[in-house]
PDB file of C-alpha atoms and ligand atoms in Angstrom:
ATOM      1  CA  UNK A   5      18.581  26.824 -12.343  1.00 84.00           C
ATOM      2  CA  UNK A   6      15.246  25.370 -13.452  1.00 91.00           C
ATOM      3  CA  UNK A   7      15.040  21.758 -14.569  1.00 95.00           C
ATOM      4  CA  UNK A   8      11.878  20.943 -16.531  1.00 97.00           C
ATOM      5  CA  UNK A   9      10.526  17.405 -16.556  1.00 97.00           C
ATOM      6  CA  UNK A  10       7.600  16.543 -18.806  1.00 97.00           C
ATOM      7  CA  UNK A  11       5.689  13.441 -17.709  1.00 97.00           C
ATOM      8  CA  UNK A  12       5.957  10.837 -20.465  1.00 96.00           C
ATOM      9  CA  UNK A  13       3.027   8.621 -19.434  1.00 96.00           C
ATOM     10  CA  UNK A  14       0.026   9.069 -17.175  1.00 97.00           C
ATOM     11  CA  UNK A  15      -1.896   6.367 -15.282  1.00 96.00           C
ATOM     12  CA  UNK A  16      -4.527   4.693 -17.459  1.00 92.00           C
ATOM     13  CA  UNK A  17      -7.964   3.469 -16.507  1.00 91.00           C
ATOM     14  CA  UNK A  18      -7.854  -0.345 -16.435  1.00 88.00           C
ATOM     15  CA  UNK A  19     -11.583  -0.560 -15.581  1.00 91.00           C
ATOM     16  CA  UNK A  20     -13.453  -0.443 -12.280  1.00 91.00           C
ATOM     17  CA  UNK A  21     -11.602  -1.465  -9.085  1.00 93.00           C
ATOM     18  CA  UNK A  22     -13.661  -4.148  -7.289  1.00 92.00           C
ATOM     19  CA  UNK A  23     -13.180  -2.962  -3.712  1.00 95.00           C
ATOM     20  CA  UNK A  24     -13.890   0.585  -4.768  1.00 95.00           C
ATOM     21  CA  UNK A  25     -17.083  -0.420  -6.573  1.00 93.00           C
ATOM     22  CA  UNK A  26     -18.549  -2.133  -3.509  1.00 94.00           C
ATOM     23  CA  UNK A  27     -17.516   0.563  -1.004  1.00 96.00           C
ATOM     24  CA  UNK A  28     -20.368   2.996  -0.356  1.00 96.00           C
ATOM     25  CA  UNK A  29     -18.861   5.729   1.800  1.00 96.00           C
ATOM     26  CA  UNK A  30     -16.399   7.105  -0.764  1.00 96.00           C
ATOM     27  CA  UNK A  31     -14.415  10.299  -0.290  1.00 95.00           C
ATOM     28  CA  UNK A  32     -14.476  13.033  -2.905  1.00 97.00           C
ATOM     29  CA  UNK A  33     -11.883  15.734  -3.392  1.00 98.00           C
ATOM     30  CA  UNK A  34     -11.546  18.626  -5.831  1.00 98.00           C
ATOM     31  CA  UNK A  35      -9.210  18.761  -8.811  1.00 98.00           C
ATOM     32  CA  UNK A  36      -6.407  21.308  -8.938  1.00 98.00           C
ATOM     33  CA  UNK A  37      -8.134  24.139 -10.813  1.00 97.00           C
ATOM     34  CA  UNK A  38      -6.112  27.140  -9.711  1.00 98.00           C
ATOM     35  CA  UNK A  39      -2.553  27.995  -8.647  1.00 98.00           C
ATOM     36  CA  UNK A  40      -1.820  26.607  -5.193  1.00 97.00           C
ATOM     37  CA  UNK A  41       1.151  27.142  -2.891  1.00 98.00           C
ATOM     38  CA  UNK A  42       2.108  24.684  -0.126  1.00 98.00           C
ATOM     39  CA  UNK A  43       5.264  23.665   1.757  1.00 98.00           C
ATOM     40  CA  UNK A  44       5.105  19.968   0.877  1.00 98.00           C
ATOM     41  CA  UNK A  45       3.456  18.259  -2.061  1.00 98.00           C
ATOM     42  CA  UNK A  46       3.082  14.507  -2.342  1.00 98.00           C
ATOM     43  CA  UNK A  47       2.425  13.234  -5.879  1.00 98.00           C
ATOM     44  CA  UNK A  48       0.340  10.040  -5.832  1.00 98.00           C
ATOM     45  CA  UNK A  49      -2.680   9.258  -3.671  1.00 98.00           C
ATOM     46  CA  UNK A  50      -2.020   5.562  -2.955  1.00 98.00           C
ATOM     47  CA  UNK A  51      -0.665   3.937   0.219  1.00 98.00           C
ATOM     48  CA  UNK A  52       2.826   5.429  -0.170  1.00 98.00           C
ATOM     49  CA  UNK A  53       1.274   8.903  -0.571  1.00 98.00           C
ATOM     50  CA  UNK A  54      -0.890   8.292   2.476  1.00 98.00           C
ATOM     51  CA  UNK A  55       2.117   7.161   4.542  1.00 97.00           C
ATOM     52  CA  UNK A  56       4.183  10.167   3.470  1.00 98.00           C
ATOM     53  CA  UNK A  57       1.432  12.723   4.168  1.00 98.00           C
ATOM     54  CA  UNK A  58       0.533  11.180   7.532  1.00 98.00           C
ATOM     55  CA  UNK A  59       4.154  11.065   8.664  1.00 97.00           C
ATOM     56  CA  UNK A  60       4.698  14.693   7.618  1.00 98.00           C
ATOM     57  CA  UNK A  61       1.628  15.629   9.614  1.00 97.00           C
ATOM     58  CA  UNK A  62       2.946  13.753  12.667  1.00 96.00           C
ATOM     59  CA  UNK A  63       6.323  15.451  12.387  1.00 97.00           C
ATOM     60  CA  UNK A  64       5.252  18.975  11.432  1.00 96.00           C
ATOM     61  CA  UNK A  65       1.719  19.342  12.789  1.00 91.00           C
ATOM     62  CA  UNK A  66      -0.038  22.341  11.289  1.00 89.00           C
ATOM     63  CA  UNK A  67       3.218  24.345  10.988  1.00 92.00           C
ATOM     64  CA  UNK A  68       3.612  23.492   7.293  1.00 97.00           C
ATOM     65  CA  UNK A  69       1.034  23.118   4.511  1.00 98.00           C
ATOM     66  CA  UNK A  70       0.827  19.657   2.928  1.00 98.00           C
ATOM     67  CA  UNK A  71      -0.953  18.646  -0.289  1.00 98.00           C
ATOM     68  CA  UNK A  72      -1.504  15.279  -1.985  1.00 98.00           C
ATOM     69  CA  UNK A  73      -2.134  15.273  -5.744  1.00 98.00           C
ATOM     70  CA  UNK A  74      -3.672  12.174  -7.330  1.00 98.00           C
ATOM     71  CA  UNK A  75      -3.927  11.682 -11.105  1.00 98.00           C
ATOM     72  CA  UNK A  76      -7.130   9.643 -11.011  1.00 97.00           C
ATOM     73  CA  UNK A  77      -9.678   9.076  -8.250  1.00 96.00           C
ATOM     74  CA  UNK A  78      -8.634   7.975  -4.760  1.00 96.00           C
ATOM     75  CA  UNK A  79      -8.846   4.121  -4.736  1.00 96.00           C
ATOM     76  CA  UNK A  80      -9.171   3.820  -8.516  1.00 95.00           C
ATOM     77  CA  UNK A  81      -5.543   2.685  -8.825  1.00 93.00           C
ATOM     78  CA  UNK A  82      -3.793  -0.263  -7.134  1.00 94.00           C
ATOM     79  CA  UNK A  83      -4.918   1.128  -3.744  1.00 94.00           C
ATOM     80  CA  UNK A  84      -8.472   0.078  -4.594  1.00 93.00           C
ATOM     81  CA  UNK A  85      -7.733  -3.153  -6.380  1.00 92.00           C
ATOM     82  CA  UNK A  86      -5.222  -5.087  -4.272  1.00 94.00           C
ATOM     83  CA  UNK A  87      -5.997  -8.159  -2.148  1.00 93.00           C
ATOM     84  CA  UNK A  88      -5.806  -6.351   1.178  1.00 95.00           C
ATOM     85  CA  UNK A  89      -3.244  -8.491   3.009  1.00 95.00           C
ATOM     86  CA  UNK A  90      -0.896  -6.521   5.241  1.00 97.00           C
ATOM     87  CA  UNK A  91       1.538  -9.368   5.785  1.00 96.00           C
ATOM     88  CA  UNK A  92       4.004  -9.272   8.627  1.00 96.00           C
ATOM     89  CA  UNK A  93       5.934 -12.395   7.589  1.00 93.00           C
ATOM     90  CA  UNK A  94       7.430 -12.658   4.087  1.00 82.00           C
ATOM     91  CA  UNK A  95       5.693 -15.180   1.756  1.00 75.00           C
ATOM     92  CA  UNK A  96       8.980 -16.991   1.362  1.00 72.00           C
ATOM     93  CA  UNK A  97      11.438 -17.241   4.192  1.00 66.00           C
ATOM     94  CA  UNK A  98      14.988 -17.525   3.069  1.00 54.00           C
ATOM     95  CA  UNK A  99      16.799 -20.760   3.813  1.00 54.00           C
ATOM     96  CA  UNK A 100      17.003 -23.780   6.089  1.00 57.00           C
ATOM     97  CA  UNK A 101      20.362 -22.879   7.444  1.00 54.00           C
ATOM     98  CA  UNK A 102      20.031 -19.115   7.526  1.00 54.00           C
ATOM     99  CA  UNK A 103      23.645 -18.532   6.600  1.00 53.00           C
ATOM    100  CA  UNK A 104      23.751 -14.804   6.080  1.00 51.00           C
ATOM    101  CA  UNK A 105      20.030 -14.310   5.393  1.00 77.00           C
ATOM    102  CA  UNK A 106      18.269 -14.508   8.758  1.00 83.00           C
ATOM    103  CA  UNK A 107      19.031 -10.862   9.477  1.00 86.00           C
ATOM    104  CA  UNK A 108      17.379  -9.911   6.193  1.00 86.00           C
ATOM    105  CA  UNK A 109      14.151 -11.742   7.089  1.00 87.00           C
ATOM    106  CA  UNK A 110      14.144 -10.282  10.598  1.00 91.00           C
ATOM    107  CA  UNK A 111      14.636  -6.761   9.228  1.00 93.00           C
ATOM    108  CA  UNK A 112      11.808  -7.261   6.722  1.00 91.00           C
ATOM    109  CA  UNK A 113       9.495  -8.553   9.462  1.00 95.00           C
ATOM    110  CA  UNK A 114      10.291  -5.560  11.726  1.00 96.00           C
ATOM    111  CA  UNK A 115       9.587  -3.170   8.855  1.00 96.00           C
ATOM    112  CA  UNK A 116       6.313  -4.908   7.925  1.00 97.00           C
ATOM    113  CA  UNK A 117       5.135  -4.831  11.550  1.00 97.00           C
ATOM    114  CA  UNK A 118       6.000  -1.154  11.886  1.00 96.00           C
ATOM    115  CA  UNK A 119       3.844  -0.440   8.800  1.00 96.00           C
ATOM    116  CA  UNK A 120       0.952  -2.548  10.157  1.00 98.00           C
ATOM    117  CA  UNK A 121       1.134  -0.735  13.496  1.00 97.00           C
ATOM    118  CA  UNK A 122       1.028   2.620  11.699  1.00 97.00           C
ATOM    119  CA  UNK A 123      -1.941   1.456   9.588  1.00 98.00           C
ATOM    120  CA  UNK A 124      -3.709   0.277  12.750  1.00 98.00           C
ATOM    121  CA  UNK A 125      -3.164   3.577  14.549  1.00 97.00           C
ATOM    122  CA  UNK A 126      -4.512   5.469  11.493  1.00 98.00           C
ATOM    123  CA  UNK A 127      -7.555   3.146  11.497  1.00 98.00           C
ATOM    124  CA  UNK A 128      -8.196   3.842  15.196  1.00 98.00           C
ATOM    125  CA  UNK A 129      -7.609   7.565  14.909  1.00 98.00           C
ATOM    126  CA  UNK A 130     -10.015   7.961  11.978  1.00 98.00           C
ATOM    127  CA  UNK A 131     -12.676   5.660  13.464  1.00 97.00           C
ATOM    128  CA  UNK A 132     -12.519   2.823  10.913  1.00 98.00           C
ATOM    129  CA  UNK A 133     -14.402  -0.328  11.834  1.00 95.00           C
ATOM    130  CA  UNK A 134     -13.268  -3.961  11.574  1.00 95.00           C
ATOM    131  CA  UNK A 135     -14.554  -4.274   8.019  1.00 96.00           C
ATOM    132  CA  UNK A 136     -11.834  -1.820   6.944  1.00 98.00           C
ATOM    133  CA  UNK A 137      -8.957  -2.963   9.176  1.00 98.00           C
ATOM    134  CA  UNK A 138      -8.666  -6.106  11.243  1.00 98.00           C
ATOM    135  CA  UNK A 139      -5.850  -8.099  12.814  1.00 96.00           C
ATOM    136  CA  UNK A 140      -7.092 -11.269  11.174  1.00 96.00           C
ATOM    137  CA  UNK A 141      -3.921 -13.356  11.268  1.00 96.00           C
ATOM    138  CA  UNK A 142      -3.124 -15.546   8.274  1.00 95.00           C
ATOM    139  CA  UNK A 143      -3.821 -19.163   7.399  1.00 96.00           C
ATOM    140  CA  UNK A 144      -1.750 -21.059   4.839  1.00 94.00           C
ATOM    141  CA  UNK A 145      -3.794 -24.128   3.909  1.00 96.00           C
ATOM    142  CA  UNK A 146      -3.230 -27.093   1.656  1.00 96.00           C
ATOM    143  CA  UNK A 147      -4.980 -30.148   0.253  1.00 97.00           C
ATOM    144  CA  UNK A 148      -2.029 -31.887  -1.408  1.00 97.00           C
ATOM    145  CA  UNK A 149       1.190 -33.660  -0.398  1.00 96.00           C
ATOM    146  CA  UNK A 150       3.208 -30.962  -2.147  1.00 94.00           C
ATOM    147  CA  UNK A 151       1.367 -28.309  -0.159  1.00 94.00           C
ATOM    148  CA  UNK A 152       1.997 -30.199   3.096  1.00 95.00           C
ATOM    149  CA  UNK A 153       5.727 -30.116   2.337  1.00 93.00           C
ATOM    150  CA  UNK A 154       5.598 -26.327   1.834  1.00 91.00           C
ATOM    151  CA  UNK A 155       3.809 -25.956   5.149  1.00 93.00           C
ATOM    152  CA  UNK A 156       6.445 -28.111   6.880  1.00 93.00           C
ATOM    153  CA  UNK A 157       9.284 -26.049   5.372  1.00 90.00           C
ATOM    154  CA  UNK A 158       7.555 -22.823   6.357  1.00 90.00           C
ATOM    155  CA  UNK A 159       7.061 -24.124   9.911  1.00 92.00           C
ATOM    156  CA  UNK A 160      10.781 -24.997  10.123  1.00 89.00           C
ATOM    157  CA  UNK A 161      11.717 -21.472   9.065  1.00 88.00           C
ATOM    158  CA  UNK A 162       9.345 -19.930  11.562  1.00 91.00           C
ATOM    159  CA  UNK A 163      10.864 -22.053  14.333  1.00 91.00           C
ATOM    160  CA  UNK A 164      14.340 -20.862  13.296  1.00 87.00           C
ATOM    161  CA  UNK A 165      13.111 -17.277  13.605  1.00 89.00           C
ATOM    162  CA  UNK A 166      11.422 -17.919  16.988  1.00 92.00           C
ATOM    163  CA  UNK A 167       8.112 -16.956  15.403  1.00 94.00           C
ATOM    164  CA  UNK A 168       5.036 -18.619  16.935  1.00 96.00           C
ATOM    165  CA  UNK A 169       2.570 -20.523  14.725  1.00 97.00           C
ATOM    166  CA  UNK A 170      -0.207 -23.068  15.088  1.00 97.00           C
ATOM    167  CA  UNK A 171      -0.638 -26.190  12.933  1.00 98.00           C
ATOM    168  CA  UNK A 172      -4.237 -26.914  11.941  1.00 98.00           C
ATOM    169  CA  UNK A 173      -5.930 -30.161  10.949  1.00 98.00           C
ATOM    170  CA  UNK A 174      -8.914 -30.749   8.645  1.00 97.00           C
ATOM    171  CA  UNK A 175     -11.580 -30.271  11.351  1.00 97.00           C
ATOM    172  CA  UNK A 176     -10.121 -26.992  12.590  1.00 97.00           C
ATOM    173  CA  UNK A 177      -9.790 -25.718   9.008  1.00 98.00           C
ATOM    174  CA  UNK A 178     -13.411 -26.669   8.299  1.00 97.00           C
ATOM    175  CA  UNK A 179     -14.679 -24.809  11.344  1.00 97.00           C
ATOM    176  CA  UNK A 180     -12.548 -21.747  10.535  1.00 95.00           C
ATOM    177  CA  UNK A 181     -12.986 -21.609   6.755  1.00 94.00           C
ATOM    178  CA  UNK A 182     -16.304 -23.373   6.163  1.00 95.00           C
ATOM    179  CA  UNK A 183     -14.858 -25.696   3.528  1.00 95.00           C
ATOM    180  CA  UNK A 184     -13.734 -29.322   3.772  1.00 96.00           C
ATOM    181  CA  UNK A 185     -11.310 -28.871   0.884  1.00 97.00           C
ATOM    182  CA  UNK A 186      -8.198 -28.137   2.958  1.00 97.00           C
ATOM    183  CA  UNK A 187      -6.687 -30.811   5.141  1.00 97.00           C
ATOM    184  CA  UNK A 188      -3.588 -29.212   6.701  1.00 97.00           C
ATOM    185  CA  UNK A 189      -2.840 -25.640   7.602  1.00 97.00           C
ATOM    186  CA  UNK A 190      -0.605 -23.253   9.482  1.00 96.00           C
ATOM    187  CA  UNK A 191      -1.806 -20.126  11.229  1.00 97.00           C
ATOM    188  CA  UNK A 192       0.195 -17.077  12.277  1.00 97.00           C
ATOM    189  CA  UNK A 193      -1.332 -14.243  14.268  1.00 97.00           C
ATOM    190  CA  UNK A 194      -0.053 -10.836  13.222  1.00 96.00           C
ATOM    191  CA  UNK A 195      -1.158 -10.261   9.617  1.00 97.00           C
ATOM    192  CA  UNK A 196      -3.825  -7.598   9.174  1.00 98.00           C
ATOM    193  CA  UNK A 197      -6.514  -7.498   6.495  1.00 97.00           C
ATOM    194  CA  UNK A 198      -7.949  -4.340   5.089  1.00 98.00           C
ATOM    195  CA  UNK A 199     -10.716  -3.414   2.672  1.00 98.00           C
ATOM    196  CA  UNK A 200      -8.143  -1.417   0.700  1.00 98.00           C
ATOM    197  CA  UNK A 201     -10.490   1.001  -1.058  1.00 98.00           C
ATOM    198  CA  UNK A 202     -12.509   1.680   2.098  1.00 98.00           C
ATOM    199  CA  UNK A 203      -9.339   2.085   4.122  1.00 98.00           C
ATOM    200  CA  UNK A 204      -7.781   4.538   1.703  1.00 98.00           C
ATOM    201  CA  UNK A 205     -10.976   6.610   1.302  1.00 98.00           C
ATOM    202  CA  UNK A 206     -11.367   6.863   5.093  1.00 98.00           C
ATOM    203  CA  UNK A 207      -7.696   7.648   5.628  1.00 98.00           C
ATOM    204  CA  UNK A 208      -7.634  10.496   3.086  1.00 98.00           C
ATOM    205  CA  UNK A 209     -10.880  11.869   4.549  1.00 98.00           C
ATOM    206  CA  UNK A 210      -9.184  11.850   7.962  1.00 98.00           C
ATOM    207  CA  UNK A 211      -6.067  13.539   6.578  1.00 98.00           C
ATOM    208  CA  UNK A 212      -8.231  16.244   4.985  1.00 98.00           C
ATOM    209  CA  UNK A 213      -9.946  16.857   8.333  1.00 98.00           C
ATOM    210  CA  UNK A 214      -6.499  17.324   9.838  1.00 97.00           C
ATOM    211  CA  UNK A 215      -5.681  19.987   7.244  1.00 97.00           C
ATOM    212  CA  UNK A 216      -3.974  18.094   4.417  1.00 98.00           C
ATOM    213  CA  UNK A 217      -5.141  19.400   1.030  1.00 98.00           C
ATOM    214  CA  UNK A 218      -6.145  16.414  -1.112  1.00 98.00           C
ATOM    215  CA  UNK A 219      -6.744  16.748  -4.867  1.00 98.00           C
ATOM    216  CA  UNK A 220      -7.859  14.058  -7.300  1.00 98.00           C
ATOM    217  CA  UNK A 221      -8.276  13.880 -11.092  1.00 97.00           C
ATOM    218  CA  UNK A 222      -5.169  16.045 -11.340  1.00 98.00           C
ATOM    219  CA  UNK A 223      -2.355  14.313 -13.217  1.00 98.00           C
ATOM    220  CA  UNK A 224       0.943  16.139 -12.914  1.00 98.00           C
ATOM    221  CA  UNK A 225       2.010  16.634 -16.529  1.00 98.00           C
ATOM    222  CA  UNK A 226       5.123  18.700 -15.933  1.00 98.00           C
ATOM    223  CA  UNK A 227       7.496  19.571 -13.092  1.00 98.00           C
ATOM    224  CA  UNK A 228       9.769  22.593 -12.954  1.00 97.00           C
ATOM    225  CA  UNK A 229      12.392  21.894 -10.319  1.00 96.00           C
ATOM    226  CA  UNK A 230      14.097  24.952  -8.927  1.00 92.00           C
ATOM    227  CA  UNK A 231      16.656  25.539  -6.182  1.00 88.00           C
ATOM    228  CA  UNK A 232      14.046  26.966  -3.812  1.00 90.00           C
ATOM    229  CA  UNK A 233      10.460  26.407  -5.006  1.00 96.00           C
ATOM    230  CA  UNK A 234       9.278  23.690  -7.407  1.00 98.00           C
ATOM    231  CA  UNK A 235       6.231  23.975  -9.646  1.00 98.00           C
ATOM    232  CA  UNK A 236       3.990  21.106 -10.692  1.00 98.00           C
ATOM    233  CA  UNK A 237       1.742  21.680 -13.669  1.00 98.00           C
ATOM    234  CA  UNK A 238      -1.680  20.012 -13.880  1.00 97.00           C
ATOM    235  CA  UNK A 239      -4.253  20.492 -16.650  1.00 94.00           C
ATOM    236  CA  UNK A 240      -6.120  23.391 -15.011  1.00 96.00           C
ATOM    237  CA  UNK A 241      -3.769  24.724 -12.377  1.00 98.00           C
ATOM    238  CA  UNK A 242      -0.392  24.401 -10.719  1.00 98.00           C
ATOM    239  CA  UNK A 243       1.125  23.614  -7.331  1.00 98.00           C
ATOM    240  CA  UNK A 244       4.168  25.440  -6.000  1.00 98.00           C
ATOM    241  CA  UNK A 245       6.031  23.755  -3.159  1.00 98.00           C
ATOM    242  CA  UNK A 246       9.424  23.848  -1.457  1.00 97.00           C
ATOM    243  CA  UNK A 247       9.444  20.060  -1.130  1.00 98.00           C
ATOM    244  CA  UNK A 248       8.161  17.369  -3.489  1.00 98.00           C
ATOM    245  CA  UNK A 249       7.684  13.732  -2.490  1.00 98.00           C
ATOM    246  CA  UNK A 250       7.038  11.351  -5.355  1.00 98.00           C
ATOM    247  CA  UNK A 251       4.805   8.431  -4.353  1.00 98.00           C
ATOM    248  CA  UNK A 252       3.864   7.382  -7.879  1.00 98.00           C
ATOM    249  CA  UNK A 253       4.981   3.734  -7.818  1.00 96.00           C
ATOM    250  CA  UNK A 254       6.367   2.582 -11.215  1.00 95.00           C
ATOM    251  CA  UNK A 255       5.311   5.899 -12.770  1.00 97.00           C
ATOM    252  CA  UNK A 256       8.501   7.340 -11.275  1.00 97.00           C
ATOM    253  CA  UNK A 257       9.980   6.296 -14.646  1.00 97.00           C
ATOM    254  CA  UNK A 258       7.401   8.419 -16.484  1.00 97.00           C
ATOM    255  CA  UNK A 259       9.141  11.365 -14.809  1.00 97.00           C
ATOM    256  CA  UNK A 260      12.510  10.205 -16.165  1.00 96.00           C
ATOM    257  CA  UNK A 261      13.929   8.692 -12.962  1.00 96.00           C
ATOM    258  CA  UNK A 262      15.400   5.153 -12.631  1.00 95.00           C
ATOM    259  CA  UNK A 263      15.773   4.805 -16.405  1.00 93.00           C
ATOM    260  CA  UNK A 264      16.061   1.146 -17.469  1.00 90.00           C
ATOM    261  CA  UNK A 265      16.424  -0.003 -13.896  1.00 93.00           C
ATOM    262  CA  UNK A 266      12.874  -0.934 -12.859  1.00 93.00           C
ATOM    263  CA  UNK A 267      10.981  -4.074 -13.762  1.00 93.00           C
ATOM    264  CA  UNK A 268       7.238  -3.407 -13.795  1.00 91.00           C
ATOM    265  CA  UNK A 269       5.032  -6.218 -12.584  1.00 89.00           C
ATOM    266  CA  UNK A 270       1.299  -6.177 -13.306  1.00 87.00           C
ATOM    267  CA  UNK A 271      -0.904  -8.322 -11.095  1.00 88.00           C
ATOM    268  CA  UNK A 272      -4.608  -8.959 -11.527  1.00 87.00           C
ATOM    269  CA  UNK A 273      -7.348 -10.349  -9.373  1.00 86.00           C
ATOM    270  CA  UNK A 274     -11.082 -10.505  -9.752  1.00 86.00           C
ATOM    271  CA  UNK A 275     -14.042 -10.465  -7.463  1.00 85.00           C
ATOM    272  CA  UNK A 276     -17.070 -12.685  -8.032  1.00 82.00           C
ATOM    273  CA  UNK A 277     -20.398 -10.903  -8.323  1.00 79.00           C
ATOM    274  CA  UNK A 278     -22.710 -11.202  -5.337  1.00 75.00           C
ATOM    275  CA  UNK A 279     -25.360 -13.782  -6.259  1.00 74.00           C
TER     276      UNK A 279
HETATM  277  C1  FAD B 315      -4.343  -7.399  -7.904  1.00 79.05           C
HETATM  278  C2  FAD B 315      -3.376  -6.880  -6.866  1.00 79.05           C
HETATM  279  C3  FAD B 315      -3.292  -7.509  -5.619  1.00 79.05           C
HETATM  280  C4  FAD B 315      -2.398  -7.023  -4.661  1.00 79.05           C
HETATM  281  N1  FAD B 315      -2.413  -7.571  -3.399  1.00 79.05           N
HETATM  282  C5  FAD B 315      -1.637  -7.042  -2.422  1.00 79.05           C
HETATM  283  C6  FAD B 315      -1.727  -7.506  -1.070  1.00 79.05           C
HETATM  284  O1  FAD B 315      -2.547  -8.359  -0.719  1.00 79.05           O
HETATM  285  N2  FAD B 315      -0.896  -6.946  -0.143  1.00 79.05           N
HETATM  286  C7  FAD B 315       0.006  -5.953  -0.490  1.00 79.05           C
HETATM  287  O2  FAD B 315       0.739  -5.481   0.398  1.00 79.05           O
HETATM  288  N3  FAD B 315       0.084  -5.492  -1.749  1.00 79.05           N
HETATM  289  C8  FAD B 315      -0.714  -5.987  -2.714  1.00 79.05           C
HETATM  290  N4  FAD B 315      -0.656  -5.469  -3.984  1.00 79.05           N
HETATM  291  C9  FAD B 315       0.319  -4.412  -4.273  1.00 79.05           C
HETATM  292  C10 FAD B 315      -0.147  -3.067  -3.741  1.00 79.05           C
HETATM  293  O3  FAD B 315      -1.437  -2.745  -4.219  1.00 79.05           O
HETATM  294  C11 FAD B 315       0.858  -2.001  -4.208  1.00 79.05           C
HETATM  295  O4  FAD B 315       2.147  -2.379  -3.820  1.00 79.05           O
HETATM  296  C12 FAD B 315       0.528  -0.660  -3.582  1.00 79.05           C
HETATM  297  O5  FAD B 315      -0.771  -0.247  -3.950  1.00 79.05           O
HETATM  298  C13 FAD B 315       1.568   0.362  -4.032  1.00 79.05           C
HETATM  299  O6  FAD B 315       1.227   1.574  -3.404  1.00 79.05           O
HETATM  300  P1  FAD B 315       1.867   2.922  -3.897  1.00 79.05           P
HETATM  301  O7  FAD B 315       1.210   4.017  -3.147  1.00 79.05           O
HETATM  302  O8  FAD B 315       3.342   2.800  -3.875  1.00 79.05           O
HETATM  303  O9  FAD B 315       1.486   3.007  -5.440  1.00 79.05           O
HETATM  304  P2  FAD B 315       0.053   3.170  -6.131  1.00 79.05           P
HETATM  305  O10 FAD B 315      -1.033   2.569  -5.342  1.00 79.05           O
HETATM  306  O11 FAD B 315       0.247   2.734  -7.550  1.00 79.05           O
HETATM  307  O12 FAD B 315      -0.153   4.745  -6.067  1.00 79.05           O
HETATM  308  C14 FAD B 315       0.552   5.611  -6.900  1.00 79.05           C
HETATM  309  C15 FAD B 315      -0.423   6.676  -7.334  1.00 79.05           C
HETATM  310  O13 FAD B 315       0.291   7.651  -8.080  1.00 79.05           O
HETATM  311  C16 FAD B 315      -0.600   8.169  -9.020  1.00 79.05           C
HETATM  312  N5  FAD B 315       0.157   8.821 -10.097  1.00 79.05           N
HETATM  313  C17 FAD B 315       0.991   8.258 -11.011  1.00 79.05           C
HETATM  314  N6  FAD B 315       1.444   9.190 -11.869  1.00 79.05           N
HETATM  315  C18 FAD B 315       0.916  10.365 -11.485  1.00 79.05           C
HETATM  316  C19 FAD B 315       0.992  11.701 -11.979  1.00 79.05           C
HETATM  317  N7  FAD B 315       1.701  12.011 -13.076  1.00 79.05           N
HETATM  318  N8  FAD B 315       0.304  12.679 -11.314  1.00 79.05           N
HETATM  319  C20 FAD B 315      -0.408  12.407 -10.193  1.00 79.05           C
HETATM  320  N9  FAD B 315      -0.533  11.150  -9.701  1.00 79.05           N
HETATM  321  C21 FAD B 315       0.119  10.143 -10.333  1.00 79.05           C
HETATM  322  C22 FAD B 315      -1.371   6.950  -9.514  1.00 79.05           C
HETATM  323  O14 FAD B 315      -2.625   7.303 -10.107  1.00 79.05           O
HETATM  324  C23 FAD B 315      -1.529   6.139  -8.250  1.00 79.05           C
HETATM  325  O15 FAD B 315      -2.787   6.301  -7.620  1.00 79.05           O
HETATM  326  C24 FAD B 315      -1.546  -5.921  -4.965  1.00 79.05           C
HETATM  327  C25 FAD B 315      -1.650  -5.280  -6.207  1.00 79.05           C
HETATM  328  C26 FAD B 315      -2.558  -5.753  -7.139  1.00 79.05           C
HETATM  329  C27 FAD B 315      -2.677  -4.987  -8.450  1.00 79.05           C
END
């Protein structure tokens, strides 16, 4: 039996993505302009799409054909406009006493570190330099009494989790950050920082070299789900695949899934112009 899903909304262009604008060595991939057949198709060319395609490649090698279909350009969506922190420790740790919640924090930390390790191995494999991926660590810094209290609470939680950290004073913060504004800080070691647009361009280029078919400017406007082979319809072509992985973030609802059960959060940041 065929189930037809028409996509209700497509990603919009919210304007140029800062990291993408300043990154010179961009990738470029064709649009779907014919009828293609693969074994696996991943819809969405962000970080989730990258993770899915890379993992499939690790598991299946060249035995099965894999394609990634992106509605807009690679790095024009959130992948090219986020702040680039790959945090290992949650922003907020749960409670002083850790009744019932310590396990949850520990699980989250293990998961985050697994993802950072995967991102690091992709960076090494595809020859990215430190400007695209670095194990920078993270500094939480403050200039107010209220901020000091947050740092103290955070330090207490880290101690409860047996996580190492270093407390920093004004002089150390000045020499590290180049500003005298902050007076107390806390540093942890395992966060990574990426140039998100550069990272994602390089990663998809690497995937393409390994045989993954990457397509951009190809919004999926309709899906026909069948028992054996599914068909995705784009404006100028189609993709037939036995397996579909949806890595479309909140747009999963535009395909009719998770009705009335997702809360969409929009975050914004800006980048100052180089003077
Ligand atoms: C300003 C800002 C700062 C942020 N800072 C951080 C940070 O420091 N650290 C952090 O971890 N996270 C941060 N985030 C969040 C992070 O960017 C997202 O969680 C992440 O990009 C989600 O990745 P994703 O692959 O799941 O989804 P997305 O990056 O949204 O990728 C989904 C892709 O699916 C495509 N798509 C949707 N519909 C279709 C369709 N019909 N056909 C084909 N393709 C389709 C979209 O075009 C999109 O490219 C930030 C986000 C913003 C906006």
